[in-house]
Amino acid sequence: RELINFSAPLWISMMLGSPLGYLDSLMLGSLTNPVQVGIYNAAFPTAILLMSVLGATEIIFMPVASGLFAKNRIADLKIITKVVTKWIFATSLPLFLIMFFFSARILGILFGAEYVAGATALSILALGYFMASMVGPTNALLVTLRKTKIILENTIAVLFIAVAVNW
């Protein structure tokens, strides 16, 4: 029962979160034309590169945080969380600034002149993913603290917000 209470919210969250990456394209496709979807689909994977720092850090953070929590070293867990979040900020900031201020040039170099029209989308997405990475390893920390229902609630909220913002 304990395993199900812990893992079911994570499983549901994963199932709900999977289509989030495609929600933008699906809604854009229903509201505009395929050319716009193509331009957006050049900006989206470029911006999501900002999350790679967070993803790589969480892989290291999770076992360390779990070990500290298991030993009831909460003060150390707070310190390591702050340090990791600062490292994520310090390593993501330069990439964010480049994407935000040079989005047209990046899209032109990576995809060609036709995709420069997605520069505003890249800047907005880069800002969003930078802000998402600034919450640091929160999901990993919530899993460590066995607060998986909060992750599910957050995922549901994000899904509704994404639909509203995309509309």
Short mmCIF file of N, CA and C in Angstrom, two decimals:
data_model
loop_
_atom_site.label_atom_id
_atom_site.label_comp_id
_atom_site.label_asym_id
_atom_site.label_seq_id
_atom_site.Cartn_x
_atom_site.Cartn_y
_atom_site.Cartn_z
N ARG A 1 0.83 -1.20 0.00
CA ARG A 1 0.00 0.00 0.00
C ARG A 1 0.87 1.26 0.00
N GLU A 2 1.93 1.24 0.80
CA GLU A 2 2.83 2.39 0.87
C GLU A 2 3.49 2.66 -0.48
N LEU A 3 3.89 1.60 -1.16
CA LEU A 3 4.52 1.73 -2.47
C LEU A 3 3.55 2.33 -3.48
N ILE A 4 2.30 1.90 -3.44
CA ILE A 4 1.30 2.44 -4.37
C ILE A 4 1.01 3.90 -4.07
N ASN A 5 0.88 4.24 -2.79
CA ASN A 5 0.63 5.64 -2.41
C ASN A 5 1.79 6.55 -2.83
N PHE A 6 3.00 6.00 -2.82
CA PHE A 6 4.17 6.78 -3.21
C PHE A 6 4.28 6.88 -4.73
N SER A 7 4.11 5.75 -5.43
CA SER A 7 4.40 5.72 -6.86
C SER A 7 3.23 6.10 -7.76
N ALA A 8 2.00 5.90 -7.34
CA ALA A 8 0.85 6.22 -8.19
C ALA A 8 0.83 7.69 -8.61
N PRO A 9 1.03 8.64 -7.69
CA PRO A 9 1.06 10.04 -8.13
C PRO A 9 2.19 10.33 -9.14
N LEU A 10 3.33 9.65 -8.97
CA LEU A 10 4.42 9.85 -9.92
C LEU A 10 4.06 9.29 -11.29
N TRP A 11 3.43 8.12 -11.30
CA TRP A 11 3.03 7.50 -12.56
C TRP A 11 2.00 8.36 -13.28
N ILE A 12 0.98 8.81 -12.56
CA ILE A 12 -0.05 9.66 -13.15
C ILE A 12 0.56 10.97 -13.64
N SER A 13 1.45 11.53 -12.85
CA SER A 13 2.13 12.76 -13.23
C SER A 13 2.93 12.57 -14.52
N MET A 14 3.61 11.45 -14.63
CA MET A 14 4.37 11.16 -15.84
C MET A 14 3.44 11.02 -17.05
N MET A 15 2.32 10.34 -16.86
CA MET A 15 1.37 10.15 -17.95
C MET A 15 0.75 11.48 -18.39
N LEU A 16 0.47 12.36 -17.45
CA LEU A 16 -0.09 13.67 -17.78
C LEU A 16 0.99 14.60 -18.34
N GLY A 17 2.21 14.46 -17.84
CA GLY A 17 3.29 15.34 -18.26
C GLY A 17 3.84 15.02 -19.63
N SER A 18 3.72 13.77 -20.06
CA SER A 18 4.27 13.38 -21.36
C SER A 18 3.70 14.19 -22.51
N PRO A 19 2.38 14.39 -22.59
CA PRO A 19 1.85 15.17 -23.72
C PRO A 19 2.12 16.67 -23.61
N LEU A 20 2.61 17.14 -22.47
CA LEU A 20 2.87 18.58 -22.33
C LEU A 20 3.84 19.10 -23.37
N GLY A 21 4.84 18.29 -23.71
CA GLY A 21 5.82 18.71 -24.71
C GLY A 21 5.21 18.88 -26.10
N TYR A 22 4.11 18.20 -26.35
CA TYR A 22 3.46 18.25 -27.66
C TYR A 22 2.23 19.15 -27.66
N LEU A 23 1.78 19.56 -26.48
CA LEU A 23 0.57 20.35 -26.37
C LEU A 23 0.67 21.65 -27.16
N ASP A 24 1.82 22.32 -27.06
CA ASP A 24 2.02 23.57 -27.79
C ASP A 24 1.82 23.37 -29.29
N SER A 25 2.49 22.35 -29.82
CA SER A 25 2.41 22.10 -31.26
C SER A 25 1.01 21.71 -31.69
N LEU A 26 0.35 20.89 -30.89
CA LEU A 26 -1.02 20.47 -31.23
C LEU A 26 -1.97 21.66 -31.25
N MET A 27 -1.88 22.50 -30.23
CA MET A 27 -2.78 23.65 -30.18
C MET A 27 -2.42 24.67 -31.25
N LEU A 28 -1.13 24.88 -31.48
CA LEU A 28 -0.71 25.81 -32.52
C LEU A 28 -1.17 25.31 -33.89
N GLY A 29 -1.07 24.00 -34.09
CA GLY A 29 -1.53 23.43 -35.35
C GLY A 29 -3.02 23.59 -35.57
N SER A 30 -3.79 23.54 -34.50
CA SER A 30 -5.24 23.69 -34.65
C SER A 30 -5.64 25.15 -34.81
N LEU A 31 -4.78 26.07 -34.38
CA LEU A 31 -5.13 27.49 -34.43
C LEU A 31 -4.46 28.25 -35.57
N THR A 32 -3.40 27.68 -36.14
CA THR A 32 -2.69 28.39 -37.21
C THR A 32 -2.44 27.41 -38.38
N ASN A 33 -1.27 27.51 -38.99
CA ASN A 33 -0.96 26.68 -40.15
C ASN A 33 0.31 25.87 -39.91
N PRO A 34 0.58 24.88 -40.74
CA PRO A 34 1.75 24.01 -40.55
C PRO A 34 3.08 24.75 -40.58
N VAL A 35 3.16 25.85 -41.29
CA VAL A 35 4.41 26.61 -41.34
C VAL A 35 4.75 27.15 -39.94
N GLN A 36 3.75 27.68 -39.27
CA GLN A 36 3.96 28.21 -37.92
C GLN A 36 4.37 27.10 -36.95
N VAL A 37 3.77 25.93 -37.10
CA VAL A 37 4.12 24.79 -36.25
C VAL A 37 5.57 24.41 -36.49
N GLY A 38 5.99 24.39 -37.74
CA GLY A 38 7.38 24.06 -38.07
C GLY A 38 8.36 25.05 -37.47
N ILE A 39 8.04 26.31 -37.55
CA ILE A 39 8.92 27.34 -36.98
C ILE A 39 8.98 27.18 -35.46
N TYR A 40 7.83 26.97 -34.85
CA TYR A 40 7.80 26.76 -33.40
C TYR A 40 8.60 25.52 -33.00
N ASN A 41 8.48 24.48 -33.80
CA ASN A 41 9.19 23.23 -33.48
C ASN A 41 10.69 23.31 -33.70
N ALA A 42 11.17 24.41 -34.19
CA ALA A 42 12.61 24.68 -34.19
C ALA A 42 13.00 25.39 -32.89
N ALA A 43 12.13 26.28 -32.42
CA ALA A 43 12.42 27.04 -31.20
C ALA A 43 12.31 26.16 -29.95
N PHE A 44 11.31 25.30 -29.92
CA PHE A 44 11.04 24.50 -28.72
C PHE A 44 12.21 23.63 -28.29
N PRO A 45 12.75 22.75 -29.15
CA PRO A 45 13.86 21.90 -28.67
C PRO A 45 15.12 22.70 -28.37
N THR A 46 15.26 23.84 -29.01
CA THR A 46 16.42 24.69 -28.71
C THR A 46 16.30 25.23 -27.28
N ALA A 47 15.13 25.72 -26.93
CA ALA A 47 14.91 26.28 -25.59
C ALA A 47 15.00 25.22 -24.50
N ILE A 48 14.54 24.02 -24.81
CA ILE A 48 14.51 22.97 -23.79
C ILE A 48 15.93 22.52 -23.39
N LEU A 49 16.92 22.91 -24.18
CA LEU A 49 18.31 22.64 -23.79
C LEU A 49 18.64 23.23 -22.42
N LEU A 50 17.93 24.30 -22.05
CA LEU A 50 18.15 24.91 -20.73
C LEU A 50 17.85 23.94 -19.59
N MET A 51 17.00 22.97 -19.84
CA MET A 51 16.63 22.02 -18.79
C MET A 51 17.68 20.92 -18.62
N SER A 52 18.64 20.84 -19.55
CA SER A 52 19.64 19.77 -19.46
C SER A 52 20.53 19.92 -18.23
N VAL A 53 20.80 21.14 -17.84
CA VAL A 53 21.61 21.36 -16.64
C VAL A 53 20.86 20.83 -15.41
N LEU A 54 19.58 21.16 -15.32
CA LEU A 54 18.77 20.68 -14.20
C LEU A 54 18.69 19.17 -14.20
N GLY A 55 18.44 18.58 -15.37
CA GLY A 55 18.33 17.13 -15.46
C GLY A 55 19.60 16.41 -15.03
N ALA A 56 20.73 16.92 -15.50
CA ALA A 56 22.01 16.30 -15.13
C ALA A 56 22.29 16.46 -13.64
N THR A 57 21.93 17.58 -13.10
CA THR A 57 22.16 17.84 -11.68
C THR A 57 21.27 16.98 -10.80
N GLU A 58 20.02 16.79 -11.22
CA GLU A 58 19.08 15.99 -10.43
C GLU A 58 19.55 14.54 -10.30
N ILE A 59 20.20 14.04 -11.32
CA ILE A 59 20.69 12.66 -11.28
C ILE A 59 21.71 12.49 -10.15
N ILE A 60 22.51 13.50 -9.95
CA ILE A 60 23.51 13.47 -8.87
C ILE A 60 22.87 13.83 -7.53
N PHE A 61 21.97 14.80 -7.56
CA PHE A 61 21.36 15.32 -6.33
C PHE A 61 20.49 14.28 -5.62
N MET A 62 19.71 13.53 -6.39
CA MET A 62 18.72 12.62 -5.79
C MET A 62 19.32 11.62 -4.80
N PRO A 63 20.35 10.87 -5.15
CA PRO A 63 20.87 9.93 -4.15
C PRO A 63 21.51 10.61 -2.95
N VAL A 64 22.13 11.75 -3.18
CA VAL A 64 22.73 12.49 -2.06
C VAL A 64 21.63 12.97 -1.11
N ALA A 65 20.57 13.55 -1.68
CA ALA A 65 19.46 14.04 -0.87
C ALA A 65 18.78 12.90 -0.13
N SER A 66 18.59 11.77 -0.80
CA SER A 66 17.96 10.62 -0.15
C SER A 66 18.79 10.12 1.01
N GLY A 67 20.10 10.09 0.82
CA GLY A 67 20.99 9.65 1.90
C GLY A 67 20.93 10.57 3.09
N LEU A 68 20.93 11.87 2.83
CA LEU A 68 20.86 12.84 3.93
C LEU A 68 19.52 12.75 4.64
N PHE A 69 18.44 12.59 3.89
CA PHE A 69 17.12 12.48 4.49
C PHE A 69 17.01 11.20 5.33
N ALA A 70 17.55 10.11 4.81
CA ALA A 70 17.49 8.83 5.54
C ALA A 70 18.25 8.92 6.87
N LYS A 71 19.30 9.73 6.90
CA LYS A 71 20.09 9.90 8.13
C LYS A 71 19.56 11.05 8.99
N ASN A 72 18.42 11.63 8.56
CA ASN A 72 17.79 12.73 9.28
C ASN A 72 18.71 13.96 9.40
N ARG A 73 19.50 14.19 8.38
CA ARG A 73 20.40 15.35 8.34
C ARG A 73 19.74 16.45 7.51
N ILE A 74 18.68 16.97 8.07
CA ILE A 74 17.85 17.95 7.36
C ILE A 74 18.60 19.26 7.11
N ALA A 75 19.40 19.70 8.07
CA ALA A 75 20.17 20.93 7.89
C ALA A 75 21.13 20.79 6.70
N ASP A 76 21.78 19.63 6.60
CA ASP A 76 22.69 19.39 5.47
C ASP A 76 21.91 19.31 4.16
N LEU A 77 20.71 18.74 4.21
CA LEU A 77 19.87 18.65 3.02
C LEU A 77 19.50 20.04 2.52
N LYS A 78 19.19 20.95 3.43
CA LYS A 78 18.87 22.33 3.05
C LYS A 78 20.08 23.00 2.40
N ILE A 79 21.25 22.78 2.99
CA ILE A 79 22.47 23.39 2.46
C ILE A 79 22.77 22.86 1.06
N ILE A 80 22.71 21.55 0.88
CA ILE A 80 23.04 20.97 -0.42
C ILE A 80 22.03 21.40 -1.48
N THR A 81 20.77 21.56 -1.08
CA THR A 81 19.74 22.02 -2.02
C THR A 81 20.04 23.44 -2.49
N LYS A 82 20.43 24.30 -1.56
CA LYS A 82 20.79 25.67 -1.93
C LYS A 82 22.01 25.72 -2.83
N VAL A 83 23.01 24.92 -2.51
CA VAL A 83 24.24 24.89 -3.32
C VAL A 83 23.94 24.40 -4.74
N VAL A 84 23.17 23.33 -4.84
CA VAL A 84 22.83 22.78 -6.15
C VAL A 84 22.03 23.79 -6.96
N THR A 85 21.09 24.46 -6.32
CA THR A 85 20.29 25.47 -7.02
C THR A 85 21.17 26.61 -7.52
N LYS A 86 22.14 27.02 -6.73
CA LYS A 86 23.07 28.07 -7.16
C LYS A 86 23.90 27.61 -8.35
N TRP A 87 24.34 26.36 -8.34
CA TRP A 87 25.11 25.82 -9.46
C TRP A 87 24.25 25.75 -10.72
N ILE A 88 23.01 25.36 -10.57
CA ILE A 88 22.11 25.33 -11.73
C ILE A 88 21.95 26.72 -12.30
N PHE A 89 21.76 27.70 -11.42
CA PHE A 89 21.62 29.09 -11.86
C PHE A 89 22.88 29.55 -12.59
N ALA A 90 24.03 29.31 -11.97
CA ALA A 90 25.29 29.79 -12.54
C ALA A 90 25.61 29.16 -13.89
N THR A 91 25.23 27.91 -14.07
CA THR A 91 25.54 27.25 -15.35
C THR A 91 24.47 27.48 -16.40
N SER A 92 23.24 27.76 -15.97
CA SER A 92 22.15 27.99 -16.94
C SER A 92 22.08 29.44 -17.41
N LEU A 93 22.48 30.36 -16.57
CA LEU A 93 22.35 31.78 -16.90
C LEU A 93 23.03 32.17 -18.21
N PRO A 94 24.29 31.79 -18.44
CA PRO A 94 24.91 32.19 -19.71
C PRO A 94 24.16 31.65 -20.93
N LEU A 95 23.74 30.39 -20.88
CA LEU A 95 23.00 29.81 -21.99
C LEU A 95 21.67 30.53 -22.20
N PHE A 96 20.99 30.84 -21.09
CA PHE A 96 19.73 31.57 -21.19
C PHE A 96 19.94 32.94 -21.84
N LEU A 97 20.93 33.67 -21.39
CA LEU A 97 21.17 35.02 -21.93
C LEU A 97 21.47 34.97 -23.42
N ILE A 98 22.25 33.99 -23.83
CA ILE A 98 22.55 33.85 -25.26
C ILE A 98 21.28 33.55 -26.05
N MET A 99 20.48 32.60 -25.54
CA MET A 99 19.23 32.26 -26.23
C MET A 99 18.25 33.42 -26.26
N PHE A 100 18.17 34.14 -25.17
CA PHE A 100 17.20 35.22 -25.06
C PHE A 100 17.55 36.39 -25.97
N PHE A 101 18.80 36.81 -25.96
CA PHE A 101 19.19 38.00 -26.70
C PHE A 101 19.63 37.73 -28.14
N PHE A 102 20.00 36.51 -28.43
CA PHE A 102 20.47 36.19 -29.78
C PHE A 102 19.63 35.08 -30.42
N SER A 103 18.35 35.07 -30.10
CA SER A 103 17.47 33.99 -30.57
C SER A 103 17.39 33.94 -32.09
N ALA A 104 17.30 35.08 -32.75
CA ALA A 104 17.20 35.08 -34.21
C ALA A 104 18.47 34.51 -34.83
N ARG A 105 19.60 34.91 -34.31
CA ARG A 105 20.87 34.42 -34.85
C ARG A 105 21.01 32.92 -34.62
N ILE A 106 20.61 32.45 -33.45
CA ILE A 106 20.71 31.01 -33.14
C ILE A 106 19.84 30.20 -34.09
N LEU A 107 18.59 30.61 -34.26
CA LEU A 107 17.69 29.88 -35.15
C LEU A 107 18.17 29.94 -36.60
N GLY A 108 18.72 31.08 -37.00
CA GLY A 108 19.27 31.20 -38.35
C GLY A 108 20.43 30.26 -38.59
N ILE A 109 21.32 30.16 -37.62
CA ILE A 109 22.48 29.28 -37.75
C ILE A 109 22.06 27.81 -37.71
N LEU A 110 21.21 27.46 -36.76
CA LEU A 110 20.83 26.05 -36.59
C LEU A 110 19.88 25.53 -37.66
N PHE A 111 18.92 26.37 -38.08
CA PHE A 111 17.85 25.87 -38.93
C PHE A 111 17.70 26.59 -40.27
N GLY A 112 18.31 27.75 -40.41
CA GLY A 112 18.20 28.50 -41.66
C GLY A 112 17.38 29.77 -41.48
N ALA A 113 17.47 30.63 -42.48
CA ALA A 113 16.84 31.95 -42.42
C ALA A 113 15.32 31.87 -42.27
N GLU A 114 14.70 30.81 -42.80
CA GLU A 114 13.24 30.70 -42.73
C GLU A 114 12.74 30.59 -41.29
N TYR A 115 13.59 30.13 -40.39
CA TYR A 115 13.17 29.88 -39.01
C TYR A 115 13.42 31.07 -38.08
N VAL A 116 14.02 32.12 -38.58
CA VAL A 116 14.28 33.30 -37.76
C VAL A 116 12.97 33.89 -37.25
N ALA A 117 11.86 33.62 -37.92
CA ALA A 117 10.55 34.10 -37.48
C ALA A 117 10.19 33.55 -36.10
N GLY A 118 10.84 32.49 -35.68
CA GLY A 118 10.56 31.91 -34.36
C GLY A 118 11.40 32.50 -33.24
N ALA A 119 12.08 33.61 -33.51
CA ALA A 119 12.97 34.20 -32.50
C ALA A 119 12.21 34.62 -31.24
N THR A 120 11.05 35.22 -31.41
CA THR A 120 10.27 35.64 -30.23
C THR A 120 9.84 34.43 -29.43
N ALA A 121 9.42 33.38 -30.13
CA ALA A 121 9.02 32.15 -29.43
C ALA A 121 10.21 31.57 -28.66
N LEU A 122 11.38 31.58 -29.28
CA LEU A 122 12.57 31.05 -28.59
C LEU A 122 12.88 31.88 -27.35
N SER A 123 12.78 33.18 -27.44
CA SER A 123 13.06 34.03 -26.27
C SER A 123 12.07 33.76 -25.14
N ILE A 124 10.80 33.64 -25.49
CA ILE A 124 9.78 33.38 -24.47
C ILE A 124 9.97 32.00 -23.85
N LEU A 125 10.20 31.01 -24.70
CA LEU A 125 10.42 29.65 -24.20
C LEU A 125 11.68 29.57 -23.34
N ALA A 126 12.74 30.25 -23.77
CA ALA A 126 13.98 30.25 -23.00
C ALA A 126 13.75 30.86 -21.61
N LEU A 127 12.99 31.94 -21.56
CA LEU A 127 12.66 32.55 -20.26
C LEU A 127 11.89 31.56 -19.40
N GLY A 128 10.91 30.91 -19.97
CA GLY A 128 10.11 29.95 -19.22
C GLY A 128 10.93 28.77 -18.70
N TYR A 129 11.77 28.21 -19.56
CA TYR A 129 12.58 27.07 -19.13
C TYR A 129 13.68 27.48 -18.16
N PHE A 130 14.18 28.70 -18.30
CA PHE A 130 15.16 29.19 -17.33
C PHE A 130 14.50 29.33 -15.96
N MET A 131 13.29 29.90 -15.93
CA MET A 131 12.58 30.04 -14.66
C MET A 131 12.26 28.66 -14.08
N ALA A 132 11.90 27.72 -14.92
CA ALA A 132 11.61 26.36 -14.44
C ALA A 132 12.85 25.72 -13.83
N SER A 133 14.00 25.97 -14.43
CA SER A 133 15.22 25.39 -13.88
C SER A 133 15.65 26.09 -12.59
N MET A 134 15.18 27.30 -12.38
CA MET A 134 15.54 28.04 -11.18
C MET A 134 14.88 27.50 -9.91
N VAL A 135 13.83 26.74 -10.06
CA VAL A 135 13.26 26.13 -8.86
C VAL A 135 14.16 25.00 -8.38
N GLY A 136 15.21 24.78 -9.13
CA GLY A 136 16.21 23.81 -8.70
C GLY A 136 15.67 22.39 -8.72
N PRO A 137 16.28 21.57 -7.95
CA PRO A 137 15.90 20.15 -7.95
C PRO A 137 14.67 19.88 -7.07
N THR A 138 13.64 20.70 -7.23
CA THR A 138 12.46 20.59 -6.37
C THR A 138 11.76 19.25 -6.51
N ASN A 139 11.57 18.78 -7.74
CA ASN A 139 10.91 17.48 -7.91
C ASN A 139 11.69 16.37 -7.24
N ALA A 140 13.00 16.36 -7.40
CA ALA A 140 13.82 15.34 -6.75
C ALA A 140 13.71 15.45 -5.24
N LEU A 141 13.67 16.67 -4.74
CA LEU A 141 13.53 16.87 -3.30
C LEU A 141 12.16 16.39 -2.80
N LEU A 142 11.11 16.66 -3.57
CA LEU A 142 9.78 16.20 -3.18
C LEU A 142 9.69 14.68 -3.18
N VAL A 143 10.34 14.03 -4.13
CA VAL A 143 10.38 12.56 -4.14
C VAL A 143 11.12 12.07 -2.92
N THR A 144 12.24 12.70 -2.62
CA THR A 144 13.04 12.33 -1.45
C THR A 144 12.22 12.44 -0.17
N LEU A 145 11.44 13.51 -0.07
CA LEU A 145 10.64 13.75 1.13
C LEU A 145 9.31 13.00 1.12
N ARG A 146 9.12 12.17 0.10
CA ARG A 146 7.90 11.35 -0.06
C ARG A 146 6.64 12.21 -0.23
N LYS A 147 6.78 13.33 -0.91
CA LYS A 147 5.66 14.24 -1.16
C LYS A 147 5.24 14.16 -2.63
N THR A 148 5.01 12.95 -3.11
CA THR A 148 4.72 12.77 -4.53
C THR A 148 3.36 13.31 -4.93
N LYS A 149 2.45 13.44 -4.00
CA LYS A 149 1.13 14.00 -4.34
C LYS A 149 1.26 15.48 -4.73
N ILE A 150 2.22 16.16 -4.15
CA ILE A 150 2.46 17.56 -4.53
C ILE A 150 2.94 17.63 -5.99
N ILE A 151 3.77 16.67 -6.40
CA ILE A 151 4.23 16.64 -7.78
C ILE A 151 3.04 16.46 -8.71
N LEU A 152 2.12 15.57 -8.35
CA LEU A 152 0.92 15.35 -9.17
C LEU A 152 0.08 16.62 -9.22
N GLU A 153 -0.13 17.27 -8.10
CA GLU A 153 -0.92 18.51 -8.08
C GLU A 153 -0.26 19.58 -8.95
N ASN A 154 1.05 19.68 -8.88
CA ASN A 154 1.78 20.65 -9.71
C ASN A 154 1.63 20.34 -11.19
N THR A 155 1.72 19.05 -11.53
CA THR A 155 1.59 18.64 -12.93
C THR A 155 0.21 18.98 -13.46
N ILE A 156 -0.82 18.74 -12.67
CA ILE A 156 -2.19 19.06 -13.09
C ILE A 156 -2.33 20.57 -13.28
N ALA A 157 -1.78 21.34 -12.35
CA ALA A 157 -1.83 22.80 -12.47
C ALA A 157 -1.11 23.27 -13.72
N VAL A 158 0.07 22.72 -13.98
CA VAL A 158 0.84 23.09 -15.17
C VAL A 158 0.08 22.75 -16.44
N LEU A 159 -0.58 21.61 -16.45
CA LEU A 159 -1.36 21.21 -17.62
C LEU A 159 -2.46 22.22 -17.91
N PHE A 160 -3.20 22.63 -16.88
CA PHE A 160 -4.27 23.61 -17.08
C PHE A 160 -3.70 24.98 -17.49
N ILE A 161 -2.62 25.38 -16.85
CA ILE A 161 -1.99 26.66 -17.20
C ILE A 161 -1.48 26.63 -18.64
N ALA A 162 -0.88 25.51 -19.03
CA ALA A 162 -0.36 25.39 -20.40
C ALA A 162 -1.47 25.50 -21.44
N VAL A 163 -2.59 24.86 -21.18
CA VAL A 163 -3.72 24.95 -22.11
C VAL A 163 -4.21 26.40 -22.19
N ALA A 164 -4.35 27.06 -21.04
CA ALA A 164 -4.83 28.45 -21.01
C ALA A 164 -3.85 29.39 -21.72
N VAL A 165 -2.57 29.24 -21.45
CA VAL A 165 -1.58 30.12 -22.05
C VAL A 165 -1.47 29.85 -23.56
N ASN A 166 -1.51 28.59 -23.95
CA ASN A 166 -1.44 28.27 -25.37
C ASN A 166 -2.65 28.78 -26.12
N TRP A 167 -3.81 28.76 -25.48
CA TRP A 167 -5.02 29.24 -26.15
C TRP A 167 -4.89 30.74 -26.43
#
